[in-house]
Every structure is written in structure tokens, then in C-alpha cells.
Amino acid sequence: MQKARRPAGSHTAAASRQPSGRARAWARRAPMMPALVYMVIVTQLPFVATLVISFMNWDALRPEERGWAGFTNYKLVFRDPDMRASVITTVWLTAGVVLLSLLLGLGVALLLDHKFRGRGAVRTMMIAPFLVVPVAAALLWKHALYNPEYGLLNGALTWIWSLFGSDNPPQPDWISSSPLAAVAVSLIWQWTPFMMLILLAGLQSRPLEIIEAARVDGANAFQIFRHLTLPHLRRYLELAALLGSVYIVQNFDAVFTITSGGLGTANLPYTIYQTFYQAHDYGRASAAGVIVVLGTIVVATFALRTVSTLLREEKTS
Amino acid sequence: MSTTLARPRGHRDPFLRHHSKAVVGLAGWIVGLLFFAPFAWMVLTSFHSEADAATNPPSVAAHLTLHGYREFFGASTGASPWPALINSATASVFSTLLVLALSIPAAYALSIKPVRKWSDVMFFFLSTKMLPVVAGLLPVYLAAQNLGMLDNIWLLVILYTTMNLPIAVWMMRSFLAEIPVAILEAAAIDGAGLPTVFRRIIIPMAAPGIAATSLICFIFSWNEMLFAQVLTGVQASTGPVFLTSFVTSQGLFLAKVCAAAVAVSIPVLIAGFAAQDRLVQGLTMGAVK
């Protein structure tokens, strides 16, 4: 990568024709400023406002009681069993969906890295779940697949049982018997293709000569995977996990659509949405929001550290 | 993979290789079909009559009809989805354009002539992506209320730009970093100013990257629901919000629900299938050529 070798603010031959250093530095910064200023205004200001509101008594239905509340909202949030439950739900849902879709995505990517008849068609089929609008995907799972009476899953069970001459197939109610798993499966279906695409790109950028050389030297498939493929894939695995986590931790569509947050599937985004949208308790919703941000910062610090290795590798390569 | 290379060890005889290749192909097809099945079922059901859609066991061979789509597009029952779809298109297209207008110059400042501490700026952009949107939702709602911007499509344009800008800056930076410096220096020596360099060199050379970035911004904007759900009502509601009217829908409307799901997904499906490789390039933030 060429540009990394150019140190920032280097004095080139052209520098003598340029105006003073400070003006030049600003000229360099100028193209970046609109985006930067935009992001600061639109993301940081609302957060400051959230912080302020979180210390207030502010119920939209009782505007006359508006005033300062100190840490009351935070106490309420920490004592609220629903809020605690939704933290745990969020962690489970995010970790489960990211890990499983990453593993599945890796498996599929390894399959699709081999040449076989119809590989392009299989890849196109694999991408389809990622391209369905998330609310539409959630509706599909809720109504067309999970429904106990006419959903495809139970329909398939009926059909398979009938092959063996039984007219008494099991007909589970998927969403009520394991609601969180039902939400998670629909998300894994949507996100596995995403992981697969990133990892497949990683696999196909492997230097083939080294692998051929290793094979000539007698390395078996597992050794090649363990010592060549996996280290090469590391940054792709990290990137996929990071992007996946950022989006799945904030998932709202699937929880809202499939269970409406019922049966222990309310994650933090859904719970905050409810506190603010249905209960109209602005102060408490804001306190919850601030806590989510603090929690996210802890997680994000780790995540950003992994990305910083991405940048560092790029710099030295 | 070359098959002509001499293999010093005998553990990979051609017969076995041939068979493992068939096994990989079979496994690939099984997994692909498994992931495709729910999608195929959605499309198939959308073309069934309501009576055929709600049978157990499923009736795969039922005759096809456009009934579900006619119902969805409001021929006889319910509201028309067209205003919502037009809103979705407006919000997605304009926010994507705004993202490009902001991210390309920023990426230029962060890659081709990198400012000092450029990686800190990159991390700031990415860190905004880590902020849960719900945490900023309430102040945005209150501000929009005071400014009279609730139920206004341009509010969504602003918010979708916010949502996509950080990722776009990251993607565009890695695409611009691929442009050889020698070309830019040659242009500078020939006396080309910045606007010329942008128009004649940077934009054409980064075109595939710009396409990938636009595609991903469009998809994420089109798919967004939380902001649209909270901040729009009658006038500015979008396709995904329109779909939520089917959340409690019962079995009598299964074909209509599937038709709705397909219809709202169509723009993303067409864009995504048509530009699969661009999509991959974008998702890996340009790290792969």
C-alpha cells in the first residue's frame, strides 16, 4: 500500500510553492470537515441531551412534574428486573447469533472455496437471506415457517411422518416453546450469508503458491487449514464478528416482529423503545440509554482494539 | 488448483480426490438449498391462493396466482403501499447521495493526503457506529417534535446519512488508498487542480468502490425500521413500517404477507443479486480486490 509510506505532513519538493504550514494543514483537513462536523452534531449532541434527561423526572403524560431527579432514574433502572433480564437477553442473543453464524459462515465459505458444479448458483442462493428486508424476513419466519398450524416446519413434519404411514406427527409451537431460539434462528439465517461473504473473500485472497508449496512438502488438509488458512483469515474473522456484533446487538426488527418482546425475548433496544414509546417515561428511558452506551463502550474498546490491529497490519504491509 | 503437480506421497490418489470433490459439491448444494428454502417458500407462497397457502402438509404443486400481490397493492382491501415504498426510495436514494458527497472528500483527506492523526479520526467515525441508536432516539424525537419535523421524510434522510456515513468513510478510504500516488503526482505536475483530479482521476478510478459503498448504504437505509417506526406516522412511513401492519396478521392472509415481504424486498434483491461481487468488496471494506 503506497500511501502508508507517505508520512503525514511530509515536506515535499512542492512545499516551497505552498503557503504557510498552518494554512496548508487546514487545506488538508478541509475535505474531511463536513463529514466530521456532521457526525459530531448528529451523534454527540443527542447523547449529551440523553445524559441530561437521564437526571430528570420527565414523564410525557405528566409534564407539570418535570424537574431534576439526581440518580433516581439510574436506581430505578438497576432495580428493574425487566431491564436486568433484557441485558442478559441481549448478551445471549448477540453472542449466540454472532458465534453460530460465524461458524456456519466459515463452514459454507470453506465449501464454496472449492470448485464444484454449480458453485456460482449455490453462492447466489446463499446470499438470498441477506437480501430480504429484515422485517420481511421476520414476518416470513413468524407466519410462514414457525406457525404451528400451517407453517412450513410443521408442514414438513406432517409430510415426513405421512411417508412412514403415520398421521400423528409432532406439531410443536416453535415460538412459544423456545422463543429466544426462534428469534435467534431467524437472525442466524439472515447473518450467516454476511459472514460467509466476508470469509469467502478472505479465503479467495489467500496466496495459492504457498499452499501448493505446503502441499508438496506433505502437509495434510488440516495442517494447511490450521497453520496457513486460519492465520490468514484472522482479520476477516475479526471484521465479520465486529460488524455482525454492531448490528445484532442493536437488533430491533426480529424481536419486535416475531415475539413483540414477549416470552423473555425483550432485548435492550426493544425494552428502551418500550419505556420511551409506550410508558412515556423519558427520564428512565434515557438512564437506560446511558447505561447501554457505557456498556457498549466497554465492549467497543475491545472491538476497536481488534480493528486497530487491522489498521496496523495495513500500515506495515 | 493445479492437478498436474507431482505428489510425493501416495495418500491422495486420483480416485479419492474425485470422490471428495463430489462430496464437497453435494455438501455445498445441500447447504445452499437449505438456506434458500425459506426464501423459495416465501416466493412460492406469495403466488398461491390463500386457501392453498395455509395447508398442512404444504401444497407445493398448487396453481399459481397473483392474488396475494393484488391484495397487497390494495386492489380491494387495505391501504396502498405505494406512498410507503416511494418514501423508502426517497429516503434511501437521497441519504446515499448525501453519504457519498460527505464521505468521498473525507476519505480523500484520510488517505491520499492523510491529515495528521488520521487513524484517530477513523476510529472516531467507527466509534459512532458502536453507539446504540436507541440511546439517541429520544433527544432526536424531542428535537424533531420542536422543529416540527416529525413524520417528515427529510428527517429520515438525515438519520440514515448518520447511520451509514461511518462505514462509508471506512470503505471509501480503503478504495481511495488503492489509487497509485504516481498518477496523482503526474497530474499535479501537469497542472491539474483538485477539482480536475477528482473528476478525471479519483472518481473514475474509485468507481467500483463508489458503487459498492452506494449499494451497501442503499440496502441499510431501505431496511431500516426503528427510526422510521418511531419518527414517522402517516405521511413519511416507509416500506418496512408498512410491513409491521402484518405483524399480528393471522393465517387467512399468508399469501398476502408473503407477497408483501417479497414486494418490499424486491429493490434490495435486484440490487444485491446484480452486484454480488461489489457487495463482497464493500463488506470487506475494500480489503479485497
XYZ file of C-alpha atoms in Angstrom:
606
model
C 0.000 0.000 0.000
C 1.596 3.104 -1.257
C 0.020 5.860 0.731
C 1.175 4.493 4.065
C 4.740 5.181 3.068
C 3.951 8.854 2.702
C 4.274 10.310 6.210
C 1.567 12.794 7.168
C 2.660 16.390 6.663
C 5.824 15.462 4.826
C 7.816 18.205 3.180
C 7.824 17.547 -0.488
C 9.510 19.462 -3.248
C 6.266 21.248 -3.924
C 6.208 22.608 -0.393
C 8.198 25.708 -1.282
C 5.388 26.924 -3.525
C 2.765 26.361 -0.814
C 1.510 28.897 1.746
C 2.417 28.627 5.413
C 2.277 25.324 7.268
C -0.833 26.080 9.250
C -2.868 27.136 6.217
C -1.680 24.023 4.431
C -2.723 21.824 7.319
C -6.190 23.376 7.204
C -6.384 22.924 3.458
C -5.665 19.262 4.048
C -8.246 18.973 6.743
C -10.958 20.885 4.874
C -12.320 17.996 2.756
C -12.776 15.939 5.912
C -14.528 18.634 7.946
C -18.097 18.423 6.577
C -18.323 14.707 7.401
C -16.667 15.165 10.789
C -18.798 18.141 11.841
C -21.916 16.371 10.621
C -21.163 13.274 12.678
C -20.325 15.265 15.809
C -23.570 17.231 15.618
C -25.823 14.325 14.797
C -24.357 11.728 17.171
C -22.713 13.554 20.071
C -25.325 16.254 20.731
C -28.203 13.777 21.138
C -26.073 11.748 23.524
C -25.369 14.815 25.668
C -29.102 15.503 25.680
C -29.796 11.905 26.698
C -27.317 12.321 29.528
C -29.086 15.469 30.751
C -32.566 13.966 30.502
C -31.425 10.860 32.364
C -31.056 13.009 35.500
C -34.575 14.419 35.158
C -38.060 13.449 36.172
C -39.770 13.654 32.842
C -42.965 11.815 32.153
C -44.620 12.893 28.924
C -48.051 12.252 30.400
C -47.380 14.452 33.454
C -45.459 17.451 32.114
C -46.069 19.530 35.240
C -43.868 17.204 37.318
C -40.765 17.851 35.212
C -37.667 18.534 37.318
C -34.288 17.264 38.433
C -34.129 13.751 39.804
C -30.496 13.086 40.615
C -29.691 9.407 40.315
C -33.280 8.218 40.846
C -33.689 7.059 37.257
C -30.458 5.066 37.432
C -31.587 3.395 40.665
C -34.905 2.552 39.060
C -33.197 1.089 36.011
C -30.805 -1.035 38.058
C -33.651 -2.286 40.279
C -35.921 -3.003 37.348
C -35.948 -6.795 36.834
C -37.161 -6.339 33.259
C -34.164 -4.186 32.447
C -31.746 -6.684 34.004
C -33.416 -9.508 32.128
C -33.116 -7.610 28.870
C -29.371 -7.108 29.429
C -28.941 -10.864 29.778
C -31.163 -11.488 26.757
C -29.103 -9.045 24.693
C -25.838 -10.726 25.642
C -27.166 -14.207 24.843
C -28.798 -13.191 21.609
C -25.787 -11.258 20.324
C -23.144 -13.776 21.374
C -25.180 -16.742 20.175
C -26.108 -15.315 16.804
C -22.628 -13.919 16.077
C -20.811 -17.116 17.057
C -23.156 -19.537 15.316
C -23.467 -17.521 12.128
C -19.694 -17.029 12.094
C -19.082 -20.783 12.448
C -21.730 -21.679 9.872
C -20.464 -18.939 7.578
C -16.923 -20.316 7.874
C -18.128 -23.821 7.054
C -20.053 -22.675 3.991
C -17.203 -20.432 2.861
C -14.785 -23.398 3.057
C -17.193 -25.461 0.938
C -17.650 -22.695 -1.615
C -13.905 -22.135 -1.819
C -13.719 -25.464 -3.672
C -14.642 -25.703 -7.309
C -17.728 -27.764 -7.986
C -20.540 -27.851 -10.499
C -22.976 -25.014 -9.862
C -20.823 -23.202 -7.310
C -21.977 -19.817 -8.588
C -25.621 -20.857 -8.282
C -25.080 -22.066 -4.709
C -23.410 -18.777 -3.795
C -26.316 -16.820 -5.229
C -28.780 -18.978 -3.278
C -26.768 -18.427 -0.103
C -26.923 -14.649 -0.485
C -30.728 -14.535 -0.717
C -31.403 -14.457 3.082
C -29.126 -11.428 3.491
C -31.062 -9.521 0.827
C -34.527 -9.957 2.323
C -35.622 -6.838 4.249
C -35.217 -7.763 7.962
C -38.848 -7.084 8.872
C -39.931 -9.153 5.879
C -37.604 -11.968 6.957
C -39.014 -11.862 10.486
C -42.574 -11.973 9.107
C -41.607 -14.918 6.913
C -40.294 -16.880 9.891
C -43.181 -15.932 12.159
C -46.054 -16.661 9.796
C -44.848 -18.926 7.009
C -42.347 -21.133 8.857
C -42.988 -21.234 12.631
C -46.788 -21.128 12.625
C -47.928 -24.334 14.368
C -50.950 -24.907 12.119
C -49.843 -24.086 8.593
C -46.135 -23.186 8.890
C -43.609 -24.921 6.651
C -41.727 -26.527 9.565
C -44.734 -28.393 10.928
C -45.983 -28.966 7.404
C -42.718 -30.716 6.606
C -43.057 -32.825 9.771
C -46.575 -33.856 8.711
C -45.310 -34.779 5.266
C -42.331 -36.798 6.567
C -44.498 -38.643 9.086
C -47.038 -39.427 6.392
C -44.274 -41.036 4.315
C -43.960 -43.571 7.099
C -47.710 -44.020 7.243
C -48.226 -42.053 10.446
C -50.954 -39.445 10.714
C -49.831 -38.354 14.163
C -46.765 -36.137 13.612
C -45.351 -33.876 16.356
C -46.600 -30.318 15.828
C -44.614 -28.109 18.212
C -45.458 -24.450 18.711
C -41.945 -23.220 17.932
C -42.273 -19.613 19.055
C -43.946 -20.280 22.410
C -41.868 -23.316 23.322
C -38.464 -21.710 22.637
C -38.991 -18.031 21.833
C -35.399 -16.835 22.106
C -34.149 -19.690 19.930
C -36.867 -18.889 17.404
C -35.659 -15.290 17.155
C -32.017 -16.411 17.083
C -32.562 -18.943 14.272
C -34.162 -16.325 12.048
C -31.236 -13.980 12.715
C -28.665 -16.712 12.092
C -30.401 -17.412 8.768
C -30.013 -13.741 7.815
C -26.461 -13.208 9.067
C -24.708 -16.440 8.022
C -24.575 -15.230 4.376
C -22.984 -11.965 5.536
C -20.274 -13.842 7.442
C -19.879 -16.274 4.542
C -19.313 -13.465 2.016
C -16.606 -11.809 4.104
C -14.842 -15.109 4.883
C -15.094 -16.332 1.287
C -13.427 -13.110 0.160
C -10.723 -13.831 2.731
C -10.252 -17.407 1.527
C -10.020 -16.356 -2.098
C -7.335 -13.796 -1.335
C -5.014 -16.485 0.040
C -1.715 -16.775 -1.807
C -2.125 -20.127 -3.561
C 1.600 -20.718 -4.209
C 2.309 -21.053 -0.501
C -0.474 -23.587 -0.109
C 0.746 -25.578 -3.094
C 4.248 -25.476 -1.639
C 2.989 -26.701 1.723
C 1.077 -29.495 -0.004
C 4.148 -30.539 -1.969
C 6.013 -30.630 1.308
C 3.450 -33.138 2.517
C 1.197 -31.032 4.735
C -2.292 -32.511 5.045
C -5.534 -30.589 4.678
C -5.955 -29.999 8.395
C -2.384 -28.743 8.834
C -2.851 -26.334 5.934
C -6.098 -25.081 7.458
C -4.621 -24.720 10.943
C -1.307 -23.088 10.051
C -1.977 -21.225 6.813
C -5.697 -20.613 6.273
C -6.719 -19.715 9.808
C -3.946 -17.140 10.435
C -4.713 -15.556 7.060
C -8.431 -15.497 7.860
C -7.943 -13.902 11.285
C -8.541 -10.336 10.220
C -11.547 -11.378 8.171
C -12.983 -13.287 11.135
C -12.424 -10.227 13.326
C -14.011 -7.876 10.823
C -17.023 -10.154 10.368
C -17.502 -10.599 14.132
C -17.141 -6.869 14.763
C -19.605 -5.751 12.094
C -22.004 -8.563 12.981
C -21.952 -7.630 16.686
C -22.526 -3.946 15.968
C -25.660 -4.742 14.003
C -27.016 -7.690 16.024
C -26.620 -6.062 19.454
C -28.953 -3.344 18.160
C -31.447 -5.739 16.644
C -34.970 -4.497 16.913
C -36.824 -5.814 13.871
C -36.757 -9.531 14.674
C -37.665 -9.123 18.361
C -40.415 -6.624 17.539
C -41.891 -8.763 14.780
C -41.578 -12.360 15.955
C -42.403 -12.111 19.663
C -43.099 -8.390 20.263
C -40.607 -8.680 23.090
C -42.706 -11.250 24.910
C -41.674 -14.576 26.475
C -38.307 -13.322 27.672
C -37.028 -12.137 24.304
C -37.064 -8.383 25.015
C -33.524 -7.176 24.353
C -32.244 -3.738 25.339
C -33.220 -1.857 22.195
C -36.741 -3.234 22.482
C -37.006 -2.512 26.230
C -35.809 1.068 25.811
C -38.142 1.535 22.867
C -40.992 0.386 25.102
C -40.029 2.520 28.092
C -39.925 5.588 25.940
C -42.564 4.899 23.333
C -45.221 3.224 25.407
C -44.541 4.214 29.012
C -43.567 7.793 28.080
C -41.036 7.848 30.929
C -38.340 9.905 29.213
C -36.043 10.131 32.250
C -35.890 6.407 32.844
C -35.550 5.566 29.161
C -32.615 7.988 28.956
C -30.931 6.497 32.009
C -31.255 3.076 30.403
C -29.820 4.513 27.207
C -26.816 5.956 29.048
C -26.175 2.608 30.728
C -26.339 0.854 27.366
C -23.842 3.318 25.945
C -21.455 2.796 28.872
C -21.747 -0.966 28.480
C -21.219 -0.675 24.754
C -18.128 1.472 25.257
C -16.563 -1.319 27.316
C -17.291 -3.875 24.605
C -16.393 -1.454 21.826
C -12.987 -0.718 23.353
C -12.086 -4.374 22.893
C -13.634 -4.398 19.452
C -11.773 -1.276 18.361
C -8.532 -2.768 19.583
C -9.010 -5.675 17.204
C -9.718 -3.244 14.382
C -6.635 -1.260 15.245
C -4.610 -4.403 14.524
C -6.289 -4.336 11.107
C -5.054 -0.803 10.523
C -1.621 -1.557 11.859
C -1.251 -4.535 9.561
C -2.266 -2.358 6.684
C 0.316 0.256 7.615
C 3.194 -2.199 7.733
C 2.187 -4.274 4.731
C -5.768 -25.658 -8.030
C -3.260 -27.476 -10.163
C -3.637 -31.213 -10.502
C -0.528 -31.727 -12.587
C 1.855 -31.153 -9.706
C 3.757 -34.244 -8.672
C 2.603 -35.556 -5.333
C 5.463 -37.144 -3.419
C 3.168 -39.014 -1.084
C 0.640 -41.515 -2.278
C -2.184 -40.605 0.104
C -4.088 -38.568 -2.461
C -4.807 -40.949 -5.283
C -6.981 -39.603 -8.123
C -9.915 -41.851 -7.258
C -10.177 -40.465 -3.732
C -9.740 -36.903 -4.976
C -12.531 -37.359 -7.458
C -14.835 -38.629 -4.745
C -14.038 -35.953 -2.159
C -14.730 -33.367 -4.854
C -18.169 -34.867 -5.407
C -18.781 -34.900 -1.655
C -17.848 -31.213 -1.377
C -20.152 -30.380 -4.263
C -23.011 -32.345 -2.723
C -22.499 -30.731 0.694
C -22.360 -27.295 -0.934
C -25.631 -27.885 -2.748
C -27.367 -29.251 0.373
C -26.334 -26.258 2.496
C -27.205 -23.816 -0.281
C -30.655 -25.324 -0.777
C -31.242 -25.380 2.989
C -30.572 -21.644 3.257
C -32.512 -20.938 0.087
C -35.573 -22.988 1.106
C -37.253 -20.365 3.351
C -36.712 -17.739 0.657
C -38.068 -20.019 -2.065
C -41.027 -20.881 0.163
C -41.759 -17.184 0.670
C -41.746 -16.531 -3.086
C -43.805 -19.653 -3.849
C -46.396 -18.904 -1.146
C -46.716 -15.323 -2.400
C -48.049 -16.776 -5.686
C -50.522 -19.159 -4.011
C -54.147 -18.517 -3.226
C -54.861 -18.020 0.478
C -56.531 -21.444 0.672
C -53.503 -23.209 -0.852
C -51.045 -21.203 1.247
C -52.491 -22.322 4.574
C -52.457 -26.085 4.145
C -50.679 -28.664 6.242
C -48.826 -30.546 4.772
C -47.722 -27.794 2.368
C -49.093 -27.833 -1.156
C -46.086 -27.246 -3.352
C -47.870 -28.004 -6.615
C -50.843 -25.697 -6.088
C -51.690 -23.470 -9.033
C -50.127 -20.011 -9.119
C -51.986 -16.722 -8.903
C -51.212 -13.030 -8.473
C -53.976 -12.788 -5.879
C -51.562 -12.064 -2.976
C -49.893 -9.214 -4.856
C -53.234 -7.741 -5.924
C -54.339 -7.797 -2.291
C -51.088 -6.208 -1.119
C -51.108 -3.404 -3.646
C -54.563 -2.508 -2.459
C -56.820 -3.644 -5.297
C -59.608 -4.472 -2.865
C -58.549 -4.334 0.784
C -56.369 -2.161 2.958
C -54.213 0.873 2.283
C -51.946 1.165 -0.728
C -48.245 0.534 -0.008
C -47.126 2.856 -2.800
C -46.673 6.007 -0.650
C -44.572 3.985 1.802
C -42.460 2.466 -0.983
C -41.931 5.894 -2.553
C -40.887 7.235 0.865
C -38.410 4.367 1.231
C -36.964 5.115 -2.183
C -36.708 8.844 -1.423
C -35.022 8.327 1.938
C -32.607 5.667 0.624
C -31.573 7.465 -2.565
C -31.124 10.923 -1.051
C -29.282 9.689 2.033
C -26.984 7.586 -0.163
C -26.199 10.653 -2.294
C -25.533 12.722 0.816
C -23.287 9.990 2.233
C -21.257 9.973 -0.983
C -20.970 13.770 -1.016
C -19.625 13.740 2.539
C -17.562 10.559 2.546
C -15.561 10.923 -0.680
C -13.827 14.216 0.303
C -13.342 12.887 3.850
C -11.790 9.698 2.508
C -9.523 11.820 0.297
C -8.286 13.749 3.345
C -7.788 10.487 5.227
C -5.992 8.500 2.553
C -4.496 10.293 -0.414
C -3.210 13.287 1.530
C -3.596 11.905 5.038
C -4.071 14.504 7.748
C -2.161 14.097 10.964
C -3.651 11.502 13.303
C -5.808 10.180 10.502
C -6.300 6.864 12.268
C -7.782 8.669 15.305
C -10.330 10.273 13.018
C -11.094 6.861 11.510
C -11.708 5.467 14.976
C -13.972 8.355 15.864
C -16.101 7.562 12.824
C -16.249 3.878 13.679
C -16.988 4.541 17.354
C -20.157 6.431 16.424
C -21.319 3.186 14.830
C -20.949 1.494 18.228
C -23.340 3.910 19.912
C -26.676 2.136 20.194
C -29.200 4.149 18.185
C -31.840 3.790 20.889
C -29.697 5.895 23.215
C -30.029 8.923 20.947
C -33.560 8.261 19.816
C -35.354 10.269 22.491
C -33.493 13.592 22.022
C -33.901 13.204 18.267
C -37.609 12.645 18.798
C -37.930 15.695 21.061
C -35.871 17.887 18.742
C -37.910 16.779 15.745
C -41.085 17.498 17.690
C -39.956 21.029 18.489
C -38.788 21.705 14.949
C -41.991 20.289 13.503
C -40.014 17.602 11.657
C -41.876 14.558 12.942
C -43.398 12.478 10.167
C -41.089 14.187 7.669
C -39.117 12.123 5.170
C -36.122 14.519 5.261
C -35.590 13.713 8.929
C -35.078 10.095 7.885
C -32.663 11.229 5.160
C -30.559 12.972 7.831
C -30.644 9.992 10.185
C -29.880 7.397 7.506
C -26.923 9.514 6.435
C -25.700 9.424 10.033
C -26.195 5.687 10.175
C -24.203 4.965 7.000
C -21.552 7.677 6.953
C -19.012 5.980 9.278
C -18.988 2.716 7.334
C -18.885 4.665 4.055
C -15.843 6.657 5.188
C -14.061 3.419 6.102
C -14.935 1.793 2.798
C -14.117 4.814 0.649
C -10.805 5.327 2.408
C -9.633 1.822 1.600
C -10.763 2.221 -2.023
C -9.019 5.591 -2.470
C -5.880 4.222 -0.838
C -5.614 1.826 -3.800
C -5.065 4.662 -6.303
C -1.366 4.816 -7.190
C 0.247 8.024 -5.954
C 2.352 8.297 -9.109
C -0.760 9.032 -11.202
C -1.861 11.801 -8.849
C 1.620 13.309 -8.767
C 1.842 13.225 -12.550
C -1.486 15.030 -12.754
C -0.279 17.657 -10.289
C 2.874 18.237 -12.324
C 0.720 18.653 -15.431
C -1.039 21.431 -13.577
C -4.350 19.753 -12.782
C -6.175 21.328 -9.847
C -8.003 19.375 -7.181
C -11.418 19.516 -8.911
C -9.886 18.204 -12.141
C -8.001 15.485 -10.294
C -11.257 14.437 -8.621
C -13.273 14.451 -11.815
C -10.711 12.938 -14.160
C -8.756 10.553 -11.931
C -10.112 9.842 -8.475
C -13.802 9.363 -9.269
C -13.248 7.146 -12.355
C -10.601 5.017 -10.630
C -12.657 4.594 -7.480
C -15.885 3.949 -9.405
C -16.203 0.276 -8.388
C -15.648 1.269 -4.768
C -18.187 4.074 -5.011
C -20.669 1.593 -6.462
C -20.059 -0.861 -3.611
C -20.428 1.860 -0.993
C -23.639 3.179 -2.548
C -25.097 -0.311 -2.728
C -24.486 -1.041 0.949
C -25.776 2.371 2.082
C -28.881 1.871 -0.038
C -29.536 -1.591 1.422
C -29.121 -0.477 5.045
C -31.329 2.604 4.504
C -34.028 0.633 2.745
C -34.014 -1.983 5.546
C -34.064 0.431 8.496
C -37.115 0.235 10.717
C -36.595 1.580 14.259
C -36.187 5.264 13.313
C -38.972 5.068 10.778
C -41.246 3.337 13.270
C -40.711 5.960 15.982
C -40.335 9.159 13.961
C -42.848 8.773 11.149
C -46.583 8.360 11.139
C -48.933 8.800 8.250
C -47.040 10.896 5.698
C -43.488 9.625 5.852
C -43.878 5.980 6.823
C -41.596 3.600 4.897
C -41.869 0.120 3.412
C -40.601 -1.760 6.487
C -43.009 0.196 8.703
C -45.834 -0.657 6.322
C -44.877 -4.316 6.769
C -45.334 -4.104 10.532
C -49.087 -3.886 9.958
C -48.784 -7.610 9.175
C -47.107 -8.497 12.485
C -50.302 -9.730 14.110
C -51.801 -10.901 10.843
C -53.472 -14.287 11.047
C -53.318 -17.266 8.745
C -56.018 -16.170 6.373
C -53.585 -13.708 4.819
C -50.466 -15.856 4.491
C -50.172 -15.362 0.731
C -50.653 -11.627 1.160
C -47.997 -11.497 3.925
C -45.511 -13.332 1.686
C -46.365 -11.115 -1.292
C -45.776 -8.060 0.918
C -42.432 -9.435 2.132
C -41.303 -10.139 -1.443
C -42.569 -6.819 -2.818
C -40.805 -4.705 -0.186
C -37.585 -6.727 -0.608
C -37.531 -6.527 -4.413
C -35.312 -3.416 -4.816
C -32.694 -4.818 -2.431
C -32.893 -8.276 -4.031
C -32.385 -6.896 -7.534
C -29.527 -4.600 -6.485
C -27.877 -7.310 -4.386
C -28.108 -10.174 -6.883
C -26.989 -7.935 -9.753
C -23.924 -6.698 -7.895
C -22.824 -9.680 -5.788
C -19.128 -9.054 -6.281
C -19.415 -5.358 -5.494
C -21.274 -6.367 -2.336
C -18.383 -8.577 -1.242
C -15.896 -5.796 -1.971
C -17.945 -3.381 0.092
C -18.488 -5.709 3.031
C -14.781 -6.369 3.413
C -14.294 -2.574 3.387
C -12.255 -2.787 0.242
C -9.674 -5.047 1.852
C -10.084 -7.493 -1.029
C -9.540 -6.744 -4.665
